[in-house]
Amino acid sequence: MACNQPSVCNRRPDVATTSSWLAPIVWEGTFDLKVINAIYKQQNITVATTVFALGKYVRFLKDLLESAEQHFMVGYRVHYYVFTDLPDEVPTVVLGERRQLTVIKTASSNRWQEISLRRMEMIEKLIEDEVINKADYIFSLDVDSKFYAHWGAESLGDLVGALHSWFFGKSREQFTYERRPESQAFIPLDEGDYYYGGAVIGGRPDKVLKLVKTCRMQLDVDRANKIEAVWQEESHLNKYFLYNKPTKVLSPEYLWDDLQGKLRFMKVVRFSQVVKNKAEVRSNP
Ligand code: UD2
């Protein structure tokens, strides 16, 4: 295969491209897609992708799935798993070759926090029942989001987290970690690497299974103690990643927010949260 010789210089001197534990931080300009595709194409991989769309959030599915078909893991086998309480409202989206979608009927909830929290246990069950034998990688994505540009195999790794755009470059004291020691998600002020967004979790099914199982068990302990972490499962995810470091870190290119202006270091926005009227789409305040 003819490809460019790897550079011996850092091609993105404006941003950190590795973490302190030497996990790559994926930015535009840090990878050669031709080389990456040559590696993963020959492995003939399948990428499972979970999306939760309960209640009014079902309205976000069309844009998410249509934009995923244009930009997400194009050329790879992708199996979307859509969890919803409104299966009849799942839009018909034309899927590309080797791409499929399964709708999983899920109980409704009248608290949005509960929906967000329960994703961990539902992903745990899905991996154990199906994904562990059928897919090589899994991603969990927020539904109120859209792809704007390429997101491909450069994002794959054993355990993958994404940097939350609002906290990028902030000091650890400013992160909205859970600060109450009574919660299992507690992180003291003098600890923490990054603030990871709950909207994107990825990796090998066995590694993600360990993550979701651990978070689910910690959520159960919190529930028994009548405490709910400040950012629900995102707080538990941040605790998990502090002690079980991701092997690959996705830059904010992979978890942007439409409300944020484009910053100098952002050469591309690949995946972004769409603007939503929280009071209108959520079932409770
Ligand atoms: C943040 C996180 C989100 C999650 C949440 C924790 C980012 C960018 N966002 O977003 O991932 O960790 O905090 O509370 O990292 N959902 C429904 N129906 C509902 C409510 C939620 O299907 O009525 C699902 C849906 O897939 C949605 C997800 O839960 O994308 C997270 O809820 P959210 O987007 O309202 O949470 P938000 O914006 O506070």
GROMACS .gro file of C-alpha atoms and ligand atoms in nm:
model
  324
    1MET     CA    1   0.000   0.000   0.000
    2ALA     CA    2   0.139   0.339  -0.099
    3CYS     CA    3   0.101   0.596   0.177
    4ASN     CA    4   0.282   0.900   0.315
    5GLN     CA    5   0.581   0.833   0.536
    6PRO     CA    6   0.490   0.911   0.900
    7SER     CA    7   0.620   1.249   1.012
    8VAL     CA    8   0.878   1.262   1.292
    9CYS     CA    9   0.743   1.602   1.399
   10ASN     CA   10   0.427   1.674   1.596
   11ARG     CA   11   0.181   1.785   1.331
   12ARG     CA   12  -0.049   1.952   1.585
   13PRO     CA   13   0.176   2.160   1.812
   14ASP     CA   14  -0.127   2.369   1.921
   15VAL     CA   15  -0.288   2.087   2.123
   16ALA     CA   16  -0.184   1.789   2.336
   17THR     CA   17  -0.201   1.476   2.123
   18THR     CA   18  -0.128   1.224   2.398
   19SER     CA   19  -0.248   1.198   2.757
   20SER     CA   20  -0.004   1.165   3.048
   21TRP     CA   21  -0.058   0.785   3.032
   22LEU     CA   22   0.023   0.790   2.660
   23ALA     CA   23  -0.323   0.737   2.520
   24PRO     CA   24  -0.362   0.912   2.184
   25ILE     CA   25  -0.589   1.218   2.182
   26VAL     CA   26  -0.747   1.214   1.838
   27TRP     CA   27  -0.741   1.545   1.648
   28GLU     CA   28  -0.762   1.630   1.282
   29GLY     CA   29  -0.409   1.609   1.144
   30THR     CA   30  -0.287   1.341   1.386
   31PHE     CA   31  -0.376   1.035   1.181
   32ASP     CA   32  -0.351   0.903   0.826
   33LEU     CA   33  -0.690   0.761   0.737
   34LYS     CA   34  -0.548   0.555   0.454
   35VAL     CA   35  -0.322   0.365   0.695
   36ILE     CA   36  -0.596   0.328   0.955
   37ASN     CA   37  -0.847   0.194   0.704
   38ALA     CA   38  -0.592  -0.054   0.572
   39ILE     CA   39  -0.561  -0.195   0.925
   40TYR     CA   40  -0.930  -0.216   1.015
   41LYS     CA   41  -1.073  -0.305   0.672
   42GLN     CA   42  -0.882  -0.632   0.666
   43GLN     CA   43  -1.026  -0.720   1.008
   44ASN     CA   44  -1.379  -0.694   0.866
   45ILE     CA   45  -1.508  -0.541   1.189
   46THR     CA   46  -1.862  -0.477   1.310
   47VAL     CA   47  -1.939  -0.170   1.518
   48ALA     CA   48  -2.247  -0.186   1.742
   49THR     CA   49  -2.395   0.155   1.820
   50THR     CA   50  -2.655   0.221   2.089
   51VAL     CA   51  -2.889   0.518   2.086
   52PHE     CA   52  -3.159   0.592   2.342
   53ALA     CA   53  -3.462   0.786   2.223
   54LEU     CA   54  -3.736   0.793   2.482
   55GLY     CA   55  -4.035   1.024   2.492
   56LYS     CA   56  -3.991   1.340   2.288
   57TYR     CA   57  -3.626   1.259   2.219
   58VAL     CA   58  -3.749   1.028   1.942
   59ARG     CA   59  -3.766   1.342   1.725
   60PHE     CA   60  -3.385   1.360   1.719
   61LEU     CA   61  -3.345   1.014   1.565
   62LYS     CA   62  -3.395   1.107   1.200
   63ASP     CA   63  -3.117   1.366   1.185
   64LEU     CA   64  -2.883   1.155   1.396
   65LEU     CA   65  -2.926   0.841   1.183
   66GLU     CA   66  -2.927   1.019   0.847
   67SER     CA   67  -2.611   1.210   0.934
   68ALA     CA   68  -2.451   0.890   1.072
   69GLU     CA   69  -2.514   0.722   0.740
   70GLN     CA   70  -2.319   1.004   0.573
   71HIS     CA   71  -2.030   1.030   0.816
   72PHE     CA   72  -2.011   0.758   1.083
   73MET     CA   73  -1.790   0.453   1.020
   74VAL     CA   74  -1.864   0.472   0.649
   75GLY     CA   75  -1.752   0.152   0.473
   76TYR     CA   76  -1.777  -0.056   0.792
   77ARG     CA   77  -2.045  -0.291   0.917
   78VAL     CA   78  -2.258  -0.097   1.166
   79HIS     CA   79  -2.546  -0.229   1.376
   80TYR     CA   80  -2.755   0.042   1.539
   81TYR     CA   81  -2.957  -0.053   1.847
   82VAL     CA   82  -3.231   0.203   1.909
   83PHE     CA   83  -3.387   0.186   2.256
   84THR     CA   84  -3.725   0.357   2.265
   85ASP     CA   85  -4.063   0.353   2.432
   86LEU     CA   86  -4.219   0.469   2.102
   87PRO     CA   87  -4.117   0.207   1.842
   88ASP     CA   88  -4.387   0.322   1.599
   89GLU     CA   89  -4.226   0.665   1.582
   90VAL     CA   90  -3.881   0.543   1.482
   91PRO     CA   91  -3.830   0.702   1.139
   92THR     CA   92  -3.750   0.498   0.832
   93VAL     CA   93  -3.397   0.583   0.734
   94VAL     CA   94  -3.230   0.441   0.426
   95LEU     CA   95  -2.930   0.246   0.547
   96GLY     CA   96  -2.620   0.175   0.345
   97GLU     CA   97  -2.483  -0.165   0.259
   98ARG     CA   98  -2.381  -0.378   0.560
   99ARG     CA   99  -2.567  -0.149   0.799
  100GLN     CA  100  -2.866  -0.257   1.005
  101LEU     CA  101  -3.093  -0.125   1.277
  102THR     CA  102  -3.272  -0.303   1.559
  103VAL     CA  103  -3.540  -0.132   1.765
  104ILE     CA  104  -3.557  -0.236   2.131
  105LYS     CA  105  -3.880  -0.156   2.312
  106THR     CA  106  -3.799   0.005   2.642
  107ALA     CA  107  -4.014   0.107   2.938
  108SER     CA  108  -4.099   0.478   2.959
  109SER     CA  109  -3.990   0.690   3.249
  110ASN     CA  110  -4.131   1.012   3.381
  111ARG     CA  111  -3.790   1.143   3.495
  112TRP     CA  112  -3.529   1.234   3.232
  113GLN     CA  113  -3.253   1.174   3.485
  114GLU     CA  114  -3.374   0.815   3.521
  115ILE     CA  115  -3.361   0.761   3.143
  116SER     CA  116  -3.005   0.886   3.128
  117LEU     CA  117  -2.906   0.677   3.431
  118ARG     CA  118  -3.065   0.354   3.312
  119ARG     CA  119  -2.864   0.354   2.991
  120MET     CA  120  -2.581   0.181   3.176
  121GLU     CA  121  -2.786  -0.123   3.279
  122MET     CA  122  -2.950  -0.152   2.938
  123ILE     CA  123  -2.617  -0.140   2.756
  124GLU     CA  124  -2.484  -0.399   3.003
  125LYS     CA  125  -2.767  -0.637   2.917
  126LEU     CA  126  -2.734  -0.577   2.542
  127ILE     CA  127  -2.362  -0.650   2.546
  128GLU     CA  128  -2.408  -0.968   2.752
  129ASP     CA  129  -2.704  -1.095   2.545
  130GLU     CA  130  -2.583  -1.006   2.197
  131VAL     CA  131  -2.301  -0.765   2.127
  132ILE     CA  132  -2.027  -0.964   2.297
  133ASN     CA  133  -2.064  -1.238   2.032
  134LYS     CA  134  -2.157  -1.024   1.734
  135ALA     CA  135  -1.953  -0.702   1.734
  136ASP     CA  136  -1.589  -0.604   1.763
  137TYR     CA  137  -1.650  -0.253   1.896
  138ILE     CA  138  -1.939  -0.065   2.051
  139PHE     CA  139  -2.026   0.303   2.081
  140SER     CA  140  -2.300   0.461   2.289
  141LEU     CA  141  -2.414   0.798   2.152
  142ASP     CA  142  -2.654   1.067   2.274
  143VAL     CA  143  -2.950   1.101   2.038
  144ASP     CA  144  -2.981   1.480   2.054
  145SER     CA  145  -2.678   1.509   1.830
  146LYS     CA  146  -2.572   1.520   1.469
  147PHE     CA  147  -2.271   1.422   1.261
  148TYR     CA  148  -2.123   1.701   1.050
  149ALA     CA  149  -1.803   1.540   0.922
  150HIS     CA  150  -1.605   1.218   0.903
  151TRP     CA  151  -1.596   0.993   1.214
  152GLY     CA  152  -1.418   0.670   1.130
  153ALA     CA  153  -1.190   0.392   1.245
  154GLU     CA  154  -0.938   0.638   1.393
  155SER     CA  155  -1.180   0.652   1.688
  156LEU     CA  156  -1.154   0.280   1.769
  157GLY     CA  157  -0.972   0.154   2.075
  158ASP     CA  158  -1.006  -0.079   2.373
  159LEU     CA  159  -1.169   0.187   2.590
  160VAL     CA  160  -1.265   0.522   2.441
  161GLY     CA  161  -1.378   0.844   2.609
  162ALA     CA  162  -1.453   1.186   2.463
  163LEU     CA  163  -1.355   1.524   2.603
  164HIS     CA  164  -1.659   1.734   2.687
  165SER     CA  165  -1.633   2.052   2.482
  166TRP     CA  166  -1.741   2.292   2.760
  167PHE     CA  167  -1.466   2.177   2.994
  168PHE     CA  168  -1.179   2.153   2.748
  169GLY     CA  169  -0.881   2.350   2.879
  170LYS     CA  170  -1.040   2.410   3.221
  171SER     CA  171  -0.864   2.325   3.545
  172ARG     CA  172  -0.979   2.015   3.735
  173GLU     CA  173  -1.132   2.222   4.017
  174GLN     CA  174  -1.377   2.363   3.761
  175PHE     CA  175  -1.494   2.022   3.644
  176THR     CA  176  -1.849   1.940   3.752
  177TYR     CA  177  -1.747   1.607   3.906
  178GLU     CA  178  -1.956   1.474   4.194
  179ARG     CA  179  -1.807   1.639   4.503
  180ARG     CA  180  -2.013   1.477   4.780
  181PRO     CA  181  -1.817   1.193   4.946
  182GLU     CA  182  -2.147   1.012   5.013
  183SER     CA  183  -2.179   0.932   4.641
  184GLN     CA  184  -1.987   0.651   4.473
  185ALA     CA  185  -1.906   0.901   4.196
  186PHE     CA  186  -1.713   1.127   4.436
  187ILE     CA  187  -1.389   1.277   4.306
  188PRO     CA  188  -1.188   1.507   4.536
  189LEU     CA  189  -1.081   1.852   4.413
  190ASP     CA  190  -0.716   1.755   4.375
  191GLU     CA  191  -0.787   1.459   4.144
  192GLY     CA  192  -0.901   1.429   3.783
  193ASP     CA  193  -0.751   1.421   3.435
  194TYR     CA  194  -1.022   1.547   3.202
  195TYR     CA  195  -1.396   1.598   3.209
  196TYR     CA  196  -1.543   1.333   2.981
  197GLY     CA  197  -1.888   1.367   2.823
  198GLY     CA  198  -2.148   1.101   2.891
  199ALA     CA  199  -2.268   1.140   2.531
  200VAL     CA  200  -1.993   0.922   2.384
  201ILE     CA  201  -1.857   0.596   2.526
  202GLY     CA  202  -1.678   0.339   2.316
  203GLY     CA  203  -1.443   0.046   2.297
  204ARG     CA  204  -1.421  -0.331   2.281
  205PRO     CA  205  -1.743  -0.492   2.407
  206ASP     CA  206  -1.569  -0.665   2.702
  207LYS     CA  207  -1.406  -0.340   2.814
  208VAL     CA  208  -1.729  -0.140   2.778
  209LEU     CA  209  -1.914  -0.418   2.961
  210LYS     CA  210  -1.681  -0.377   3.258
  211LEU     CA  211  -1.738  -0.001   3.248
  212VAL     CA  212  -2.119  -0.013   3.232
  213LYS     CA  213  -2.139  -0.293   3.491
  214THR     CA  214  -1.921  -0.101   3.737
  215CYS     CA  215  -2.114   0.222   3.683
  216ARG     CA  216  -2.446   0.038   3.716
  217MET     CA  217  -2.336  -0.120   4.045
  218GLN     CA  218  -2.222   0.217   4.179
  219LEU     CA  219  -2.549   0.373   4.068
  220ASP     CA  220  -2.732   0.098   4.260
  221VAL     CA  221  -2.534   0.176   4.575
  222ASP     CA  222  -2.613   0.547   4.536
  223ARG     CA  223  -2.980   0.469   4.485
  224ALA     CA  224  -2.986   0.255   4.802
  225ASN     CA  225  -2.825   0.547   4.985
  226LYS     CA  226  -3.079   0.788   4.833
  227ILE     CA  227  -2.824   1.001   4.655
  228GLU     CA  228  -2.813   1.086   4.284
  229ALA     CA  229  -2.484   1.210   4.139
  230VAL     CA  230  -2.488   1.566   4.010
  231TRP     CA  231  -2.464   1.464   3.641
  232GLN     CA  232  -2.616   1.118   3.678
  233GLU     CA  233  -2.426   0.848   3.486
  234GLU     CA  234  -2.182   1.104   3.345
  235SER     CA  235  -2.049   1.157   3.700
  236HIS     CA  236  -2.000   0.782   3.743
  237LEU     CA  237  -1.836   0.760   3.403
  238ASN     CA  238  -1.585   1.028   3.504
  239LYS     CA  239  -1.507   0.837   3.823
  240TYR     CA  240  -1.455   0.518   3.623
  241PHE     CA  241  -1.223   0.683   3.371
  242LEU     CA  242  -1.016   0.834   3.651
  243TYR     CA  243  -0.923   0.489   3.781
  244ASN     CA  244  -0.954   0.294   3.453
  245LYS     CA  245  -0.789   0.523   3.200
  246PRO     CA  246  -0.924   0.524   2.845
  247THR     CA  247  -0.680   0.383   2.591
  248LYS     CA  248  -0.795   0.640   2.337
  249VAL     CA  249  -0.929   0.989   2.400
  250LEU     CA  250  -1.144   1.167   2.144
  251SER     CA  251  -1.088   1.541   2.121
  252PRO     CA  252  -1.387   1.781   2.132
  253GLU     CA  253  -1.410   1.739   1.752
  254TYR     CA  254  -1.604   1.424   1.846
  255LEU     CA  255  -1.825   1.586   2.108
  256TRP     CA  256  -1.895   1.946   2.025
  257ASP     CA  257  -2.202   2.154   2.107
  258ASP     CA  258  -2.388   2.358   1.844
  259LEU     CA  259  -2.419   2.635   2.103
  260GLN     CA  260  -2.042   2.682   2.116
  261GLY     CA  261  -1.857   2.910   1.876
  262LYS     CA  262  -1.578   2.749   1.675
  263LEU     CA  263  -1.245   2.782   1.851
  264ARG     CA  264  -0.903   2.821   1.689
  265PHE     CA  265  -0.788   2.464   1.758
  266MET     CA  266  -1.108   2.315   1.615
  267LYS     CA  267  -1.019   2.232   1.254
  268VAL     CA  268  -1.339   2.030   1.217
  269VAL     CA  269  -1.659   1.954   1.407
  270ARG     CA  270  -1.746   1.588   1.354
  271PHE     CA  271  -2.027   1.527   1.602
  272SER     CA  272  -2.218   1.788   1.796
  273GLN     CA  273  -2.504   1.827   2.037
  274VAL     CA  274  -2.798   2.002   1.871
  275VAL     CA  275  -2.969   2.293   2.041
  276LYS     CA  276  -3.272   2.174   2.236
  277ASN     CA  277  -3.533   2.338   2.451
  278LYS     CA  278  -3.476   2.128   2.763
  279ALA     CA  279  -3.801   2.236   2.927
  280GLU     CA  280  -3.999   2.131   2.620
  281VAL     CA  281  -3.836   1.794   2.539
  282ARG     CA  282  -3.794   1.661   2.891
  283SER     CA  283  -4.078   1.509   3.089
  284ASN     CA  284  -3.982   1.686   3.413
  285PRO     CA  285  -3.769   1.989   3.520
  286UD2     C1  286  -2.533   1.548   2.955
  286UD2     C2  287  -2.452   1.449   2.871
  286UD2     C3  288  -2.534   1.323   2.854
  286UD2     C4  289  -2.566   1.262   2.989
  286UD2     C5  290  -2.637   1.365   3.075
  286UD2     C6  291  -2.647   1.315   3.218
  286UD2     C7  292  -2.293   1.529   2.699
  286UD2     C8  293  -2.275   1.620   2.585
  286UD2     N1  294  -2.422   1.516   2.745
  286UD2     O1  295  -2.636   1.588   2.864
  286UD2     O2  296  -2.463   1.228   2.777
  286UD2     O3  297  -2.448   1.217   3.050
  286UD2     O4  298  -2.569   1.490   3.080
  286UD2     O5  299  -2.762   1.356   3.276
  286UD2     O6  300  -2.199   1.466   2.743
  286UD2     N2  301  -3.288   1.071   2.685
  286UD2     C9  302  -3.406   1.031   2.622
  286UD2     N3  303  -3.524   1.084   2.663
  286UD2    C10  304  -3.533   1.178   2.762
  286UD2    C11  305  -3.414   1.220   2.825
  286UD2    C12  306  -3.292   1.165   2.783
  286UD2     O7  307  -3.404   0.947   2.532
  286UD2     O8  308  -3.645   1.223   2.793
  286UD2    C13  309  -3.160   1.009   2.644
  286UD2    C14  310  -3.114   1.060   2.508
  286UD2     O9  311  -3.041   0.959   2.442
  286UD2    C15  312  -3.022   1.175   2.545
  286UD2    C16  313  -2.956   1.118   2.671
  286UD2    O10  314  -3.057   1.042   2.737
  286UD2    O11  315  -2.932   1.204   2.439
  286UD2    C17  316  -2.896   1.220   2.767
  286UD2    O12  317  -2.993   1.315   2.806
  286UD2     P1  318  -2.974   1.470   2.772
  286UD2    O13  319  -2.915   1.483   2.636
  286UD2    O14  320  -3.100   1.542   2.798
  286UD2    O15  321  -2.866   1.511   2.879
  286UD2     P2  322  -2.779   1.647   2.883
  286UD2    O16  323  -2.809   1.732   2.765
  286UD2    O17  324  -2.789   1.707   3.018
   0.00000   0.00000   0.00000
